[in-house]
PDB file of C-alpha atoms in Angstrom:
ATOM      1  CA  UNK A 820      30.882  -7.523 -14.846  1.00 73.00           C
ATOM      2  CA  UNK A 821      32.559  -5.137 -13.074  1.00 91.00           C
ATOM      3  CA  UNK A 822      31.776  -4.090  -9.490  1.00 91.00           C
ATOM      4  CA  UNK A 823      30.254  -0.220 -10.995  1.00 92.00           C
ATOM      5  CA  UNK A 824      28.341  -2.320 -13.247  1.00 92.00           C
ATOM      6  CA  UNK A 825      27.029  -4.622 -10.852  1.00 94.00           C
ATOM      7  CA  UNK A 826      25.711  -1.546  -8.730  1.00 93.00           C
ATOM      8  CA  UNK A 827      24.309  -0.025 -12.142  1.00 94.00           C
ATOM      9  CA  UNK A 828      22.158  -3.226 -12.516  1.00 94.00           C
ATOM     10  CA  UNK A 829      21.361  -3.730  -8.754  1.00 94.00           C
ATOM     11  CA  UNK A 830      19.919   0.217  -9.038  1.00 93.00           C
ATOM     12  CA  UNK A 831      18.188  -0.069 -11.945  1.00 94.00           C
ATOM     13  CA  UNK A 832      16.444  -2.995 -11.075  1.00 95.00           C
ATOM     14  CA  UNK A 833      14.553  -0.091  -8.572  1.00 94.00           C
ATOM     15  CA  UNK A 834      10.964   0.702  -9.858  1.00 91.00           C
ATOM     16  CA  UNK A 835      11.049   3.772 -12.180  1.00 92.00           C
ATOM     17  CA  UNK A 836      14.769   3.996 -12.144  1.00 94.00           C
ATOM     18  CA  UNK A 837      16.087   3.443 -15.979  1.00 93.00           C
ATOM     19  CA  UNK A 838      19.962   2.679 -16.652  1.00 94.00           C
ATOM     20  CA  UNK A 839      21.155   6.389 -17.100  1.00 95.00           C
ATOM     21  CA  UNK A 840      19.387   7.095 -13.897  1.00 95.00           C
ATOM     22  CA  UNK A 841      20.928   4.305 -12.302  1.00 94.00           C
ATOM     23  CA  UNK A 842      24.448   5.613 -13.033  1.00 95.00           C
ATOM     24  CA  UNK A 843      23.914   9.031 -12.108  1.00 96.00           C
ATOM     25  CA  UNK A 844      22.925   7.163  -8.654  1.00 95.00           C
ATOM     26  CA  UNK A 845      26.346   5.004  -8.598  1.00 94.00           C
ATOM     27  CA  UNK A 846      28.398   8.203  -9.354  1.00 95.00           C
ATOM     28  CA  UNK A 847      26.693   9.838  -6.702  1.00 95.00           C
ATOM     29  CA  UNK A 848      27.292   7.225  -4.077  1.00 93.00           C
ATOM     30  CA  UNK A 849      31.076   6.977  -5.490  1.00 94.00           C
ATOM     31  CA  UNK A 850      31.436  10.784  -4.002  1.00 95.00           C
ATOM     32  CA  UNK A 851      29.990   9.856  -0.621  1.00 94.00           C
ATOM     33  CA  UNK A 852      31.391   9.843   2.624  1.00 94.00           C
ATOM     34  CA  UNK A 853      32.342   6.077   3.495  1.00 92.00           C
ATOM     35  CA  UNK A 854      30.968   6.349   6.837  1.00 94.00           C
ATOM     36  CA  UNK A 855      27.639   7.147   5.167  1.00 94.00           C
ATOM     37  CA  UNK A 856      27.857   4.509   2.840  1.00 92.00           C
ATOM     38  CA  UNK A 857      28.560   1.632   5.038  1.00 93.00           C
ATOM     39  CA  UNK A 858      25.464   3.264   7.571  1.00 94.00           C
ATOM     40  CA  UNK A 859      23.470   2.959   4.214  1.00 92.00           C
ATOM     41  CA  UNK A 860      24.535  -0.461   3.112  1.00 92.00           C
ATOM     42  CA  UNK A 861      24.176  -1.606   6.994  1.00 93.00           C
ATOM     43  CA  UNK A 862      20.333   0.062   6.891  1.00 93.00           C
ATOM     44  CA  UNK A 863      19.826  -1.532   3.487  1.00 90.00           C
ATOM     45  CA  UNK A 864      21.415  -5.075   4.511  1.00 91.00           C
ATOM     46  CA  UNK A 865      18.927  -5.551   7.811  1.00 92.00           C
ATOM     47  CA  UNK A 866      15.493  -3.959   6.277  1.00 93.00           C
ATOM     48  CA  UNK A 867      14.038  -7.525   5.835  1.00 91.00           C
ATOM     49  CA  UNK A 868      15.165  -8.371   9.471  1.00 92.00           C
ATOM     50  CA  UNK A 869      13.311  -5.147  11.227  1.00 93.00           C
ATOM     51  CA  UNK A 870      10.108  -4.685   8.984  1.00 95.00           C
ATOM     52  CA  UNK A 871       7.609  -7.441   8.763  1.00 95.00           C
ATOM     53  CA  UNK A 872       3.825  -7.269   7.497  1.00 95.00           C
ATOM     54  CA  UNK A 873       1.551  -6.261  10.585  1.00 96.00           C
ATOM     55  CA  UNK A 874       0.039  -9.602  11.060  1.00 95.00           C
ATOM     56  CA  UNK A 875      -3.114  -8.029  11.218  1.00 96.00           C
ATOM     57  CA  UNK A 876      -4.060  -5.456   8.459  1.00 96.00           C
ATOM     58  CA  UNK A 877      -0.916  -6.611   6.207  1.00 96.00           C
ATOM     59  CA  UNK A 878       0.777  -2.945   6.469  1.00 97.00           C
ATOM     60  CA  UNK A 879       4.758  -2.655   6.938  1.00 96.00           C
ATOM     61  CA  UNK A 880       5.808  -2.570  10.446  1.00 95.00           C
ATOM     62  CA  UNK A 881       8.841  -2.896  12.799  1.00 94.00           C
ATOM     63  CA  UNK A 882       6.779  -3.231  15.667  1.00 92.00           C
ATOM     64  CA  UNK A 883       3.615  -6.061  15.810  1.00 92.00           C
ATOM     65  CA  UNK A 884       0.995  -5.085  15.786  1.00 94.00           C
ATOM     66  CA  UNK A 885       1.450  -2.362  14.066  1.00 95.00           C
ATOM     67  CA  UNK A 886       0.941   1.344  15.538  1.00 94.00           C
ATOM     68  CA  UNK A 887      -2.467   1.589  13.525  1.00 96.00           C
ATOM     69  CA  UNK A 888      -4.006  -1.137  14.589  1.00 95.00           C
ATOM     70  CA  UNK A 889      -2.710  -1.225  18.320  1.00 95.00           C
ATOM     71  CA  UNK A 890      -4.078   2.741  18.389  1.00 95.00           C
ATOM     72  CA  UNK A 891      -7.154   3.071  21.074  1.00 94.00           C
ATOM     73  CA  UNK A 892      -7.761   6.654  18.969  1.00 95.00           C
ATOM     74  CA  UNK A 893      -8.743   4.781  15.514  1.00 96.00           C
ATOM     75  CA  UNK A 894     -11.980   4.279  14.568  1.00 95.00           C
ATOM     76  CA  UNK A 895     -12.401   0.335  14.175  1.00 93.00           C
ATOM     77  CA  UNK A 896     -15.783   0.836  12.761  1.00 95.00           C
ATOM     78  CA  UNK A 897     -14.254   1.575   9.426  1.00 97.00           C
ATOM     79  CA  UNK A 898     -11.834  -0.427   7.410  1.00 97.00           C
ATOM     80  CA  UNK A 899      -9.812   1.038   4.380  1.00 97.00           C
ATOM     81  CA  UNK A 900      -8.950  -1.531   1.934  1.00 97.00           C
ATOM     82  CA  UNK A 901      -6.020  -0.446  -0.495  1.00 97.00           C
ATOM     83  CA  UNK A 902      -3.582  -2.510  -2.685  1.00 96.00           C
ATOM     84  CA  UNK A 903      -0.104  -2.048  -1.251  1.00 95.00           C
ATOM     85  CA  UNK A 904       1.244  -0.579   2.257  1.00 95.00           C
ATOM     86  CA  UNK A 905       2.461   2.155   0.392  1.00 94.00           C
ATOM     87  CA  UNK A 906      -1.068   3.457  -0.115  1.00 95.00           C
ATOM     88  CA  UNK A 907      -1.438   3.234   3.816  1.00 96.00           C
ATOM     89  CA  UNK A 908       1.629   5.681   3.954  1.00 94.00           C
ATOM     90  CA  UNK A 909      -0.240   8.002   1.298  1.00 93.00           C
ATOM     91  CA  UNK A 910      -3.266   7.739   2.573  1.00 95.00           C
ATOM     92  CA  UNK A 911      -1.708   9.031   6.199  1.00 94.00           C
ATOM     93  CA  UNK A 912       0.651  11.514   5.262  1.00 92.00           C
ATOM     94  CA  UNK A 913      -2.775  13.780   4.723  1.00 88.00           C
ATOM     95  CA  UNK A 914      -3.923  12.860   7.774  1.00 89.00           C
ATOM     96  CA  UNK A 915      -8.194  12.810   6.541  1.00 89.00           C
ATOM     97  CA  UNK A 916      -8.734   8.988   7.619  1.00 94.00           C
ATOM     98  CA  UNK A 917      -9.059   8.270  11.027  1.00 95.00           C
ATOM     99  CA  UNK A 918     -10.221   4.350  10.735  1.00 96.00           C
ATOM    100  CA  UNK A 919      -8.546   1.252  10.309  1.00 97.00           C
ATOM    101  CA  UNK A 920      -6.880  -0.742   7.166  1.00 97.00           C
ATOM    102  CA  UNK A 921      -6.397  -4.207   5.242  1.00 97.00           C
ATOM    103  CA  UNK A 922      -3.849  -4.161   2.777  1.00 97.00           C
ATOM    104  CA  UNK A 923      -4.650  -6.568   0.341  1.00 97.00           C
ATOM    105  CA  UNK A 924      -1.137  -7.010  -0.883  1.00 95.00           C
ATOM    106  CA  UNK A 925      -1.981  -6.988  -5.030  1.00 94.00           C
ATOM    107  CA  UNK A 926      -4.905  -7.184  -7.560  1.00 95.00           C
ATOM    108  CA  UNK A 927      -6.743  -9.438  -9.461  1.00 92.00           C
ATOM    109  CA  UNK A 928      -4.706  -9.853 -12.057  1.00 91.00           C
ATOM    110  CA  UNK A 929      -5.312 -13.044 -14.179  1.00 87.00           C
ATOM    111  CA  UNK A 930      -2.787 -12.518 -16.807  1.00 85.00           C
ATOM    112  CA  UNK A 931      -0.246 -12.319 -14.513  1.00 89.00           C
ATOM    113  CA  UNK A 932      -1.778 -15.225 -12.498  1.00 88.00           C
ATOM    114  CA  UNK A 933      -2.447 -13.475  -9.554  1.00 90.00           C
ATOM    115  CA  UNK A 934      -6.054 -14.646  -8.265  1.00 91.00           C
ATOM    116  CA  UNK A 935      -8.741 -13.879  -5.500  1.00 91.00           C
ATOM    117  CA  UNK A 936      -6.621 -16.710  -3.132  1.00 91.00           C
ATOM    118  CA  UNK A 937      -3.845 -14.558  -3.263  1.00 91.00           C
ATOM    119  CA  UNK A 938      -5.137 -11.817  -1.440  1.00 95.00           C
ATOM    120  CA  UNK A 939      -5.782 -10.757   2.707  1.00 94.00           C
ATOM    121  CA  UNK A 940     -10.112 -10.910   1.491  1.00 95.00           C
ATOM    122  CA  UNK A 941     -10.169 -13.698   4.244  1.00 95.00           C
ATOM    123  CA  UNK A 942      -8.182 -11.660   7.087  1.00 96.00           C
ATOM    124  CA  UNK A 943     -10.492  -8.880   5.442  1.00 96.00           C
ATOM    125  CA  UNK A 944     -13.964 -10.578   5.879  1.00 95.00           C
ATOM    126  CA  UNK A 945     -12.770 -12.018   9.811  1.00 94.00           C
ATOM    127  CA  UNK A 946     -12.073  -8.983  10.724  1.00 95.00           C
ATOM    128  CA  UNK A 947     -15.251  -6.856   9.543  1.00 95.00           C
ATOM    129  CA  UNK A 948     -16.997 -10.315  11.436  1.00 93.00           C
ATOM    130  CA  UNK A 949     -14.864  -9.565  14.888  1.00 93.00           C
ATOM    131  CA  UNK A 950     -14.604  -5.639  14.784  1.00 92.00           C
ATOM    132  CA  UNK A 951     -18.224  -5.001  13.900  1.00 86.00           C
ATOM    133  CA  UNK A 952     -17.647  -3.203  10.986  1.00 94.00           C
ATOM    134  CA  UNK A 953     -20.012   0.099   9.888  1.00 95.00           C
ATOM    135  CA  UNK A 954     -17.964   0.966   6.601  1.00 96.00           C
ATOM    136  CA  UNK A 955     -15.594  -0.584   4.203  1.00 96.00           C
ATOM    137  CA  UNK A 956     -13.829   1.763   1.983  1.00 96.00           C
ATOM    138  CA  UNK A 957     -12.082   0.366  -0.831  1.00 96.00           C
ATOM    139  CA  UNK A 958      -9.223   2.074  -2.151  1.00 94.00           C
ATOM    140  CA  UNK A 959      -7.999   0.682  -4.932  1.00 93.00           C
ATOM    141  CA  UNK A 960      -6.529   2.293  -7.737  1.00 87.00           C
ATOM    142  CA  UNK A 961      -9.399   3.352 -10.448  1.00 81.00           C
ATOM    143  CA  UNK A 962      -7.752   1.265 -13.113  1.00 83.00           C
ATOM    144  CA  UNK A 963      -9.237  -1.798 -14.771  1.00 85.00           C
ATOM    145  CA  UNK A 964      -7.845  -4.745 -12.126  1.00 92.00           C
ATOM    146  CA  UNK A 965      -8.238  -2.034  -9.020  1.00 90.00           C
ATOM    147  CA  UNK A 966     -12.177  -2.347 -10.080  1.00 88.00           C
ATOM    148  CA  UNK A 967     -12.227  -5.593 -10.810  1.00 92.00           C
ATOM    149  CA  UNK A 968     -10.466  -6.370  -7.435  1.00 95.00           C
ATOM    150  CA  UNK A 969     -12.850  -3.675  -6.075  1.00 94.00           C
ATOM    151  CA  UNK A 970     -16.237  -5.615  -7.455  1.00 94.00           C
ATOM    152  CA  UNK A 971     -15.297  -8.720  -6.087  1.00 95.00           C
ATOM    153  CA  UNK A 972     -14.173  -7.695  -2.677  1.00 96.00           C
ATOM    154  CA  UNK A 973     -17.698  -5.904  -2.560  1.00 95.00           C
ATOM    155  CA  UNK A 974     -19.073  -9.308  -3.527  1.00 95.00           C
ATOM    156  CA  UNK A 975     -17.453 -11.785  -0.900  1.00 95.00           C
ATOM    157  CA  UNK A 976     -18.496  -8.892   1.742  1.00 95.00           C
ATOM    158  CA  UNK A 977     -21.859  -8.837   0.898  1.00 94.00           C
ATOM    159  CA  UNK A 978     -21.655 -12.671   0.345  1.00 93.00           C
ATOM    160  CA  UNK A 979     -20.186 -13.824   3.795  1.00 93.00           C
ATOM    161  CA  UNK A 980     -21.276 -10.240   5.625  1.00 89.00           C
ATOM    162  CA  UNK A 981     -24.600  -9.455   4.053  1.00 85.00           C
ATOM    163  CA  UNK A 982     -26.378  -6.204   3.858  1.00 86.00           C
ATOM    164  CA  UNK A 983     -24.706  -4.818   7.319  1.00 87.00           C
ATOM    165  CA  UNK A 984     -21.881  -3.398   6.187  1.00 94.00           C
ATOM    166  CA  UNK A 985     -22.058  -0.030   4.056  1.00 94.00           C
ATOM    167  CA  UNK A 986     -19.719  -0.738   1.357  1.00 95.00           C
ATOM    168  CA  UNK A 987     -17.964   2.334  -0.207  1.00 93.00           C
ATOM    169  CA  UNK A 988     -15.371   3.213  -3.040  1.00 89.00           C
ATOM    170  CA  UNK A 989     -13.193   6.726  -3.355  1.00 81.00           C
ATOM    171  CA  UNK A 990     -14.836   9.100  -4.901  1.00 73.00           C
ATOM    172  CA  UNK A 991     -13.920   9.983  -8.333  1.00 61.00           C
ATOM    173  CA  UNK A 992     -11.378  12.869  -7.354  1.00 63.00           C
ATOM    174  CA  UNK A 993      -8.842  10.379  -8.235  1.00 68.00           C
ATOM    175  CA  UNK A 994      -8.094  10.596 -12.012  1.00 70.00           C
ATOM    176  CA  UNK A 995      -8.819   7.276 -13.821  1.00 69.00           C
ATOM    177  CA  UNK A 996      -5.705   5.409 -14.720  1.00 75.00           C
ATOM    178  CA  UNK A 997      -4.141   7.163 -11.342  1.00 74.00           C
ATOM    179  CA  UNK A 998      -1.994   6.005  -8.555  1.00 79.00           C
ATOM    180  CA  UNK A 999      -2.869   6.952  -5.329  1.00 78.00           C
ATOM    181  CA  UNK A1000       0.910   7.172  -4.341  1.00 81.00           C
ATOM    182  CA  UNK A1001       0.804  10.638  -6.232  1.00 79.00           C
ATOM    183  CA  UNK A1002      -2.122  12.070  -5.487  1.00 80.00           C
ATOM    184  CA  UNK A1003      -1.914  15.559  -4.145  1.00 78.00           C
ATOM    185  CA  UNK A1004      -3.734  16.425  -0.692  1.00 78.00           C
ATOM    186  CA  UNK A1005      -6.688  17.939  -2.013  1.00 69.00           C
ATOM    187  CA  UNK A1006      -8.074  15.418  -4.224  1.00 76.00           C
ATOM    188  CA  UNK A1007      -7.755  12.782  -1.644  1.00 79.00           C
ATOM    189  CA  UNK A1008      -9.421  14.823   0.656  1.00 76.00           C
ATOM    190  CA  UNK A1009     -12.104  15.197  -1.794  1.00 67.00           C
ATOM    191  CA  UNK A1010     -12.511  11.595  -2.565  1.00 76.00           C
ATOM    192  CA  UNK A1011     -12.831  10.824   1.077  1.00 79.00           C
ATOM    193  CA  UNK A1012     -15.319  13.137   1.556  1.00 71.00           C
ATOM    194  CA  UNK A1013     -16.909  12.423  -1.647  1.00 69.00           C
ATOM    195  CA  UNK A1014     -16.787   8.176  -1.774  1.00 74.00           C
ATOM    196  CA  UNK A1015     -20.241   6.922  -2.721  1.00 72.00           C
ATOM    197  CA  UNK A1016     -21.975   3.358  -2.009  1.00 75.00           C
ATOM    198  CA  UNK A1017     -21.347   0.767  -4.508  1.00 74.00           C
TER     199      UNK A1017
END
């Protein structure tokens, strides 16, 4: 393999990049200024090294803790719980939320063998214990494993929690089978505004 093929496969190995798509990309870098390109590659090389999980809510972070959590102006009486950091970064960029979050880092997915113990619902439940928690919003993705992630996360709360803690889910703005990564800033504003117990 060749070292344009080798980039082809290390592109299209990207999520929702396909092997024309990955081309285009090499032929594109191929026309590049060098000095960008080794800036790039250097960026690229030392991402790992700079951005760690906050070790508290689980969301990507070059400092610790992160600049969510370590903010006197958020509202620690509400916890968002989504999937991925990338729904933190979604969630933000509209600017509606003003609380806190726990990224759970996956679903329930048994087919895939990812299970309950894989995910933060421990660092979850201690904090709601330690932070006094009002609300928990969960913000998973309306698709079959986001609910069934969703269901039992309401469970362990109420389980290890009780009756305390209001326990809410999006509203149904969010089209089923959606992603919140492309949701457009009106329809998550609704489903804030609209989330309903559970």
């Amino acid at each position: 393999m060749n070292a344009f093929d080798e980039l082809v496969s290390n592109f299209s190995r990207l999520p929702g990049i396909g092997k024309k798509s990955a081309i285009r990309m090499v032929n594109w870098v191929l026309k590049q200024d060098s000095a960008y390109i080794h800036k790039f590659s250097q960026n690229l090389g030392s991402i790992q090294e700079k951005i760690k999980p906050c070790s508290v809510c689980g969301v990507w972070t070059e400092g610790d803790p992160c600049g969510i959590c370590s903010s006197p102006l958020r509202d620690s009486s509400i916890i968002c719980v989504v999937e991925h950091s990338q729904d933190v970064s979604t969630i933000e960029s509209h600017g509606e939320y003003k609380g806190l979050y726990q990224v759970l880092g996956g679903l329930i997915k048994p087919l895939e063998g990812i299970g309950p113990s894989q995910l933060a619902i421990p660092q979850l439940i201690n904090r709601i214990k330690t932070l006094n928690t009002k609300e928990v919003i969960i913000a998973t993705n309306p698709t079959v494993e986001g609910d069934t992630t969703a269901l039992y996360v309401k469970k362990i709360i109420q389980e290890q929690v009780g009756d305390q803690v209001k326990i809410s889910r999006l509203a149904t703005g969010i089209p089923v089978g959606g992603d919140l990564e492309y949701i457009d800033k009106r329809t998550l504003s609704l489903s804030f505004s609209g989330r309903i117990g559970m």
